[in-house]
Coordinates of C-alpha atoms and ligand atoms in Angstrom, one line a residue:
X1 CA -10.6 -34.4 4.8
X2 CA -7.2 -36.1 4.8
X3 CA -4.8 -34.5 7.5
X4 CA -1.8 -33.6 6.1
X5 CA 0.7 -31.3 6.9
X6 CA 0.2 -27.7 7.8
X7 CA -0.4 -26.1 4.5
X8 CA 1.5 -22.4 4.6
X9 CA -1.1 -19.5 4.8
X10 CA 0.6 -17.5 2.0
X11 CA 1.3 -19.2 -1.1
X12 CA 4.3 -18.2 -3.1
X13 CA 5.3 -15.9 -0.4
X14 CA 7.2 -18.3 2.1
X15 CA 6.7 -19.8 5.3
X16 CA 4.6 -17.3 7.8
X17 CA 7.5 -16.1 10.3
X18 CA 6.8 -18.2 13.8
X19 CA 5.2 -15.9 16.4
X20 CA 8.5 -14.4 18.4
X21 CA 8.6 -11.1 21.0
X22 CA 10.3 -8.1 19.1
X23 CA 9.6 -10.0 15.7
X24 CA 10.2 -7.1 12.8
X25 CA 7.6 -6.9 9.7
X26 CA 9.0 -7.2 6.6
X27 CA 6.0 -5.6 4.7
X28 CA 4.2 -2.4 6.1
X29 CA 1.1 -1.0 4.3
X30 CA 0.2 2.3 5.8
X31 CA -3.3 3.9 5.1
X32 CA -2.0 7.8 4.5
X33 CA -5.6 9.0 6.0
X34 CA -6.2 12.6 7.4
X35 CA -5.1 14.9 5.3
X36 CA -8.3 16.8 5.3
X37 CA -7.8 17.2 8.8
X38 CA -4.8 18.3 9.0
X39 CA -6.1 21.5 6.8
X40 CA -9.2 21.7 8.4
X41 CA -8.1 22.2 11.8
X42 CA -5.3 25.2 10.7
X43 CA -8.2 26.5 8.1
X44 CA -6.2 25.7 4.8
X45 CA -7.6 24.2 2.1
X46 CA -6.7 20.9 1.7
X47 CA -4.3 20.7 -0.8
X48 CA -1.9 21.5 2.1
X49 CA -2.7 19.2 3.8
X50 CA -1.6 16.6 0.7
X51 CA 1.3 18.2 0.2
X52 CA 2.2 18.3 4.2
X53 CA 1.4 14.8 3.8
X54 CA 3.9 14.1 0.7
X55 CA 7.1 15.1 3.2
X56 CA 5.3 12.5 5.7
X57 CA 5.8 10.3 2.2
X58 CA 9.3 11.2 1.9
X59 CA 9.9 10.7 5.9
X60 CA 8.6 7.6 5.9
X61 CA 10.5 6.1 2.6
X62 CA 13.4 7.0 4.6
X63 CA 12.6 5.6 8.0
X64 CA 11.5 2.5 6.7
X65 CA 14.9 0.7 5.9
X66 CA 16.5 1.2 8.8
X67 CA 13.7 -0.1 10.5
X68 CA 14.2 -3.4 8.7
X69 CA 11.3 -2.7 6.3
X70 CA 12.0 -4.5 3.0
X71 CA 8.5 -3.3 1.3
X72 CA 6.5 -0.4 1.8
X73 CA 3.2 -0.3 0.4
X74 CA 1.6 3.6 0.4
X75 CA -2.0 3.5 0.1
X76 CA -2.2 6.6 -2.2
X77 CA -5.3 6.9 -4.6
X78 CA -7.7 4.4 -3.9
X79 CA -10.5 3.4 -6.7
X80 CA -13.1 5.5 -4.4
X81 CA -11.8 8.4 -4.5
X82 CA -12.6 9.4 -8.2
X83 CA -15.7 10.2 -5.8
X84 CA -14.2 13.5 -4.5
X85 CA -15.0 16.9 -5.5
X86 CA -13.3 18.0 -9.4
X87 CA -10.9 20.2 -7.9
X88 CA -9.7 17.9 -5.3
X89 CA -9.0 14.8 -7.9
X90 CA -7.6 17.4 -9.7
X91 CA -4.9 18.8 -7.2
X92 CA -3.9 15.1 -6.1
X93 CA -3.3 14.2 -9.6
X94 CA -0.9 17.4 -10.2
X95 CA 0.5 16.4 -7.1
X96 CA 1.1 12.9 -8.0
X97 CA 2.7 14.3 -11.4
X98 CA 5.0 16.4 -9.2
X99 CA 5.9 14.1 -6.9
X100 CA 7.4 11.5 -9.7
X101 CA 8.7 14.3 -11.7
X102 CA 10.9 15.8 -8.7
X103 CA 11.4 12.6 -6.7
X104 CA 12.0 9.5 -8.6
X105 CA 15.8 10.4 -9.2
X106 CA 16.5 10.9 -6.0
X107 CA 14.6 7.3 -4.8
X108 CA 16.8 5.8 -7.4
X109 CA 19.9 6.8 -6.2
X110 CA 19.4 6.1 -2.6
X111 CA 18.5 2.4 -3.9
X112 CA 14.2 2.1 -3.8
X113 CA 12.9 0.0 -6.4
X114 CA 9.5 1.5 -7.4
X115 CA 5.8 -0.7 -8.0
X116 CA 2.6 0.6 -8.6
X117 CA -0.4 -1.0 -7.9
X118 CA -4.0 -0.3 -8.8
X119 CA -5.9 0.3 -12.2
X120 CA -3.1 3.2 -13.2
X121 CA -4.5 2.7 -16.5
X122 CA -6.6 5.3 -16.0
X123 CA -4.3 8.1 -15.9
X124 CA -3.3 10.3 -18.1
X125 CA -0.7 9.3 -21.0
X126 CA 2.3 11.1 -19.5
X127 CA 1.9 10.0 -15.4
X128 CA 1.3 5.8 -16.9
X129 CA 5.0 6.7 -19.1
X130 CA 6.2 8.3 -16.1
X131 CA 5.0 5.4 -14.2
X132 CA 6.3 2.6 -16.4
X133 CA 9.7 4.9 -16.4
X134 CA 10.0 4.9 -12.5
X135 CA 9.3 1.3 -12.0
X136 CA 11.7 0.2 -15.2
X137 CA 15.0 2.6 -13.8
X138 CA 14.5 1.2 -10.4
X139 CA 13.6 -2.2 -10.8
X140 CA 17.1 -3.3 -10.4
X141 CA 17.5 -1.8 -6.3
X142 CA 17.1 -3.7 -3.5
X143 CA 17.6 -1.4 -0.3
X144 CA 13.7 -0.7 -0.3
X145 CA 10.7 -1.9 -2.2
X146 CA 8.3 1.1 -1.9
X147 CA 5.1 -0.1 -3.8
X148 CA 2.5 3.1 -4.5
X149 CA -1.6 1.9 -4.6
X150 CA -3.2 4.5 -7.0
X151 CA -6.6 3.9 -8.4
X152 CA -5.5 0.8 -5.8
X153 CA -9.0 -1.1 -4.7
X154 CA -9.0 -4.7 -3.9
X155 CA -12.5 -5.0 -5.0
X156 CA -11.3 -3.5 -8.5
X157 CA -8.3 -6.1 -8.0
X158 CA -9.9 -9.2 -7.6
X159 CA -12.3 -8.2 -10.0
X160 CA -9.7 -7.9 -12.8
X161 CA -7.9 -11.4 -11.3
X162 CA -11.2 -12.9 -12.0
X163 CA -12.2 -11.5 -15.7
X164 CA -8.5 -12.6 -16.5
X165 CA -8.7 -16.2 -15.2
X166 CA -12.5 -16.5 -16.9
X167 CA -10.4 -15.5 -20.2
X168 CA -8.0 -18.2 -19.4
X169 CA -11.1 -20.8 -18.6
X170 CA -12.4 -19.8 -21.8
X171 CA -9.2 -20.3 -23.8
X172 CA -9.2 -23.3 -22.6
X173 CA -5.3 -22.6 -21.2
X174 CA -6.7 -22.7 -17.3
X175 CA -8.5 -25.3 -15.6
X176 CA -11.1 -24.5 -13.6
X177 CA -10.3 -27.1 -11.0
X178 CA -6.5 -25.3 -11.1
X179 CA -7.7 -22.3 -9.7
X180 CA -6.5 -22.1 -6.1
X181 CA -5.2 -19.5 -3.7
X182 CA -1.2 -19.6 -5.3
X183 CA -2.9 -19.2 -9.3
X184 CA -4.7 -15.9 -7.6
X185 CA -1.9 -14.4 -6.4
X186 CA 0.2 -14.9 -9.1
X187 CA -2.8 -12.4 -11.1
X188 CA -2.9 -10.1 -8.3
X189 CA -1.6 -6.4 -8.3
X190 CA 1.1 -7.8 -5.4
X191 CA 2.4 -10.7 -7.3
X192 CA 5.7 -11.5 -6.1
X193 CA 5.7 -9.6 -3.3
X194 CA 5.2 -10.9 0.6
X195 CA 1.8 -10.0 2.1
X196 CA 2.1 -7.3 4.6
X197 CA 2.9 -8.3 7.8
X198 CA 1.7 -4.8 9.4
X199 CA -1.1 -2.2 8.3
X200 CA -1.0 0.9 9.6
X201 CA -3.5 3.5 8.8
X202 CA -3.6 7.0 10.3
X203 CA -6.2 9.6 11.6
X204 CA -8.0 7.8 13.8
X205 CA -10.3 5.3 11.4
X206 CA -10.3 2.1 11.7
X207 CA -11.4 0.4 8.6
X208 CA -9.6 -1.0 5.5
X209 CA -11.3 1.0 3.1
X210 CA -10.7 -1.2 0.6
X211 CA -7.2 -1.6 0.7
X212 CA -5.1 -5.2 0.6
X213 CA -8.2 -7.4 1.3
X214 CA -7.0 -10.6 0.0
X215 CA -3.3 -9.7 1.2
X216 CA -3.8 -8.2 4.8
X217 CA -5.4 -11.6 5.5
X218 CA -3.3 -12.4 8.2
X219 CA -1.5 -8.9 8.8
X220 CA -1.3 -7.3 12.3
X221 CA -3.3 -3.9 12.4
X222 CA -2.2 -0.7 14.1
X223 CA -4.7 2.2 14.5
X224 CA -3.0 5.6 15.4
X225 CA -4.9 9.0 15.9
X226 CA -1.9 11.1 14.3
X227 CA -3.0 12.5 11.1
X228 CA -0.7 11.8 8.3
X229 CA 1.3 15.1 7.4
X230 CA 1.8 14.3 11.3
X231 CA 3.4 10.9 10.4
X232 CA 7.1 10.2 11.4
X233 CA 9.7 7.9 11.8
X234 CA 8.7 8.1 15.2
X235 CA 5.5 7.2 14.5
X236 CA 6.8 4.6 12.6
X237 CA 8.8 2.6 15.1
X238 CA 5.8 3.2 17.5
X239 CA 3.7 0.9 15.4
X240 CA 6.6 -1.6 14.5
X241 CA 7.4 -2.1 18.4
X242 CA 3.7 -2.6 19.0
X243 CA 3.8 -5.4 15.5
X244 CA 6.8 -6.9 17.7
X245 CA 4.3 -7.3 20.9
X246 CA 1.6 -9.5 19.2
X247 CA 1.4 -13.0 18.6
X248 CA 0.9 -14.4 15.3
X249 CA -0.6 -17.8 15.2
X250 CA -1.8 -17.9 11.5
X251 CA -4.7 -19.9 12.5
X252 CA -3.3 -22.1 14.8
X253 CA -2.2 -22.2 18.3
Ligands
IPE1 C1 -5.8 10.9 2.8 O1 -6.3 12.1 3.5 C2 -5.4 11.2 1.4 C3 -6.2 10.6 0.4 C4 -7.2 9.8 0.6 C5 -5.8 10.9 -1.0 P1 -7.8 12.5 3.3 O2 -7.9 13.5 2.2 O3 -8.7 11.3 3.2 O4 -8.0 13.3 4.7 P2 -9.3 13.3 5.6 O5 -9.7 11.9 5.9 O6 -10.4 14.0 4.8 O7 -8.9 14.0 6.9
IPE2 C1 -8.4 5.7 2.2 O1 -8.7 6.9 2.8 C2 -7.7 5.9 0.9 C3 -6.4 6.4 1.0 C4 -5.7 6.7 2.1 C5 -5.8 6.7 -0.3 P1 -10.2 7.5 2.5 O2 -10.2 8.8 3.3 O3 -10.5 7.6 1.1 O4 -11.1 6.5 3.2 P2 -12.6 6.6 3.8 O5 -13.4 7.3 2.7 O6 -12.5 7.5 5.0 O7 -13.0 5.2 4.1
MG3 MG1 -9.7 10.3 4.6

């Protein structure tokens, strides 16, 4: 192997930020986990404890900018958990209709440019119009990126990148010997958008549950036992101080 120079970890996505005390992430992912609980431990069923957790949504969405935040990744839906009970799948999904019927206006006028990533083409006809809707009005903002995973899995993910660059092989319009890490994130879910520099996820777990794989590659972790209808802005500077107290070395030293 040649020695070269240092090749950047993140292709596409700019030159990793240098390890530095009080460094601010620029993308947080946040595992929304323990709902459930929530409602479990105040004996309600736990579609309250979704909708507590949508005003942790909204708190959060707000928070983020002024904590520097320029992209917000909410780990909503993931490709698992089609696995849950009818009724429950059934009550997120109404509540995932609500929530972009009642809130999309007012994300667009305080500036939040909307993505979704995931297989949404399994929803139903109206939520992928309302989808396609939200992400077209907004595309145009720049005060927040908040990118929503639903029927998000990065199994799922790099499945589809794969079939789609074997169709490319096949055509004949992508060499094999082309394929490297920047022609796979150009196919992912994320394209265009920074890794995450912080995951966050809720509740106590500590597990990726399929979320970001290829992309958290080199992110900072931060495990909190709040549940998420708990979640605040609080909460949120409590994990983006601790971000600013490790040291990032990408690999090196
Ligand atoms: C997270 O809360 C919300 C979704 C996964 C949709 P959970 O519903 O997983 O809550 P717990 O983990 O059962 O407490
Ligand atoms: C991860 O939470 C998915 C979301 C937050 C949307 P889960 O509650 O589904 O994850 P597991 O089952 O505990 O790993
Ligand atoms: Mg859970």
């Amino acid at each position: 192997m040649s020695l070269r120079a240092a090749p950047k970890i993140t292709p596409g996505h700019g030159t990793p930020r240098a390890a530095a005390a009080g460094a601010m992430p620029r993308h947080v992912a946040i595992i929304m986990d323990g709902n459930g609980r929530w409602a479990k431990a105040r004996h309600l069923p736990r579609i309250m404890g979704h909708r507590k957790g949508v005003e942790a949504v909204r708190r959060t969405i707000e928070a983020a900018p002024d904590l520097g935040i320029e992209v917000l990744t909410l780990y909503a839906f993931s490709s698992e958990n089609w696995r849950r009970p009818a009724d429950e799948v059934s009550d997120l999904m109404g509540l995932l209709r609500l929530y972009l019927q009642t809130e999309i206006a007012e994300l667009h006028a305080n500036g939040v440019r909307m993505r979704f990533i995931g297989d949404t083409t399994a929803f139903s006809t109206d939520v992928i119009a309302m989808l396609e809707k939200a992400a077209a009005l907004t595309a145009g903002n720049t005060r927040l990126t908040l990118v929503l995973a639903l029927n998000y899995g990065a199994h799922d993910e790099l499945v589809r990148v794969t079939r789609a660059m074997a169709v490319e092989v096949a055509a004949g319009t992508l060499a094999p010997s082309a394929i490297d890490a920047t022609e796979i994130e150009a196919r992912l879910d994320t394209a265009g958008l920074p890794p995450p520099d912080l995951v966050i996820r809720t509740s106590g777990e500590q597990r990726l549950s399929n979320f970001l794989m290829w992309q958290a590659a080199y992110a900072e972790l931060v495990f909190t036992d709040e549940l998420w209808p708990d979640f605040d802005k609080a909460s949120l500077a409590r994990a983006v101080a601790a971000f600013g107290q490790r040291d990032r070395r990408y690999g090196g030293r």
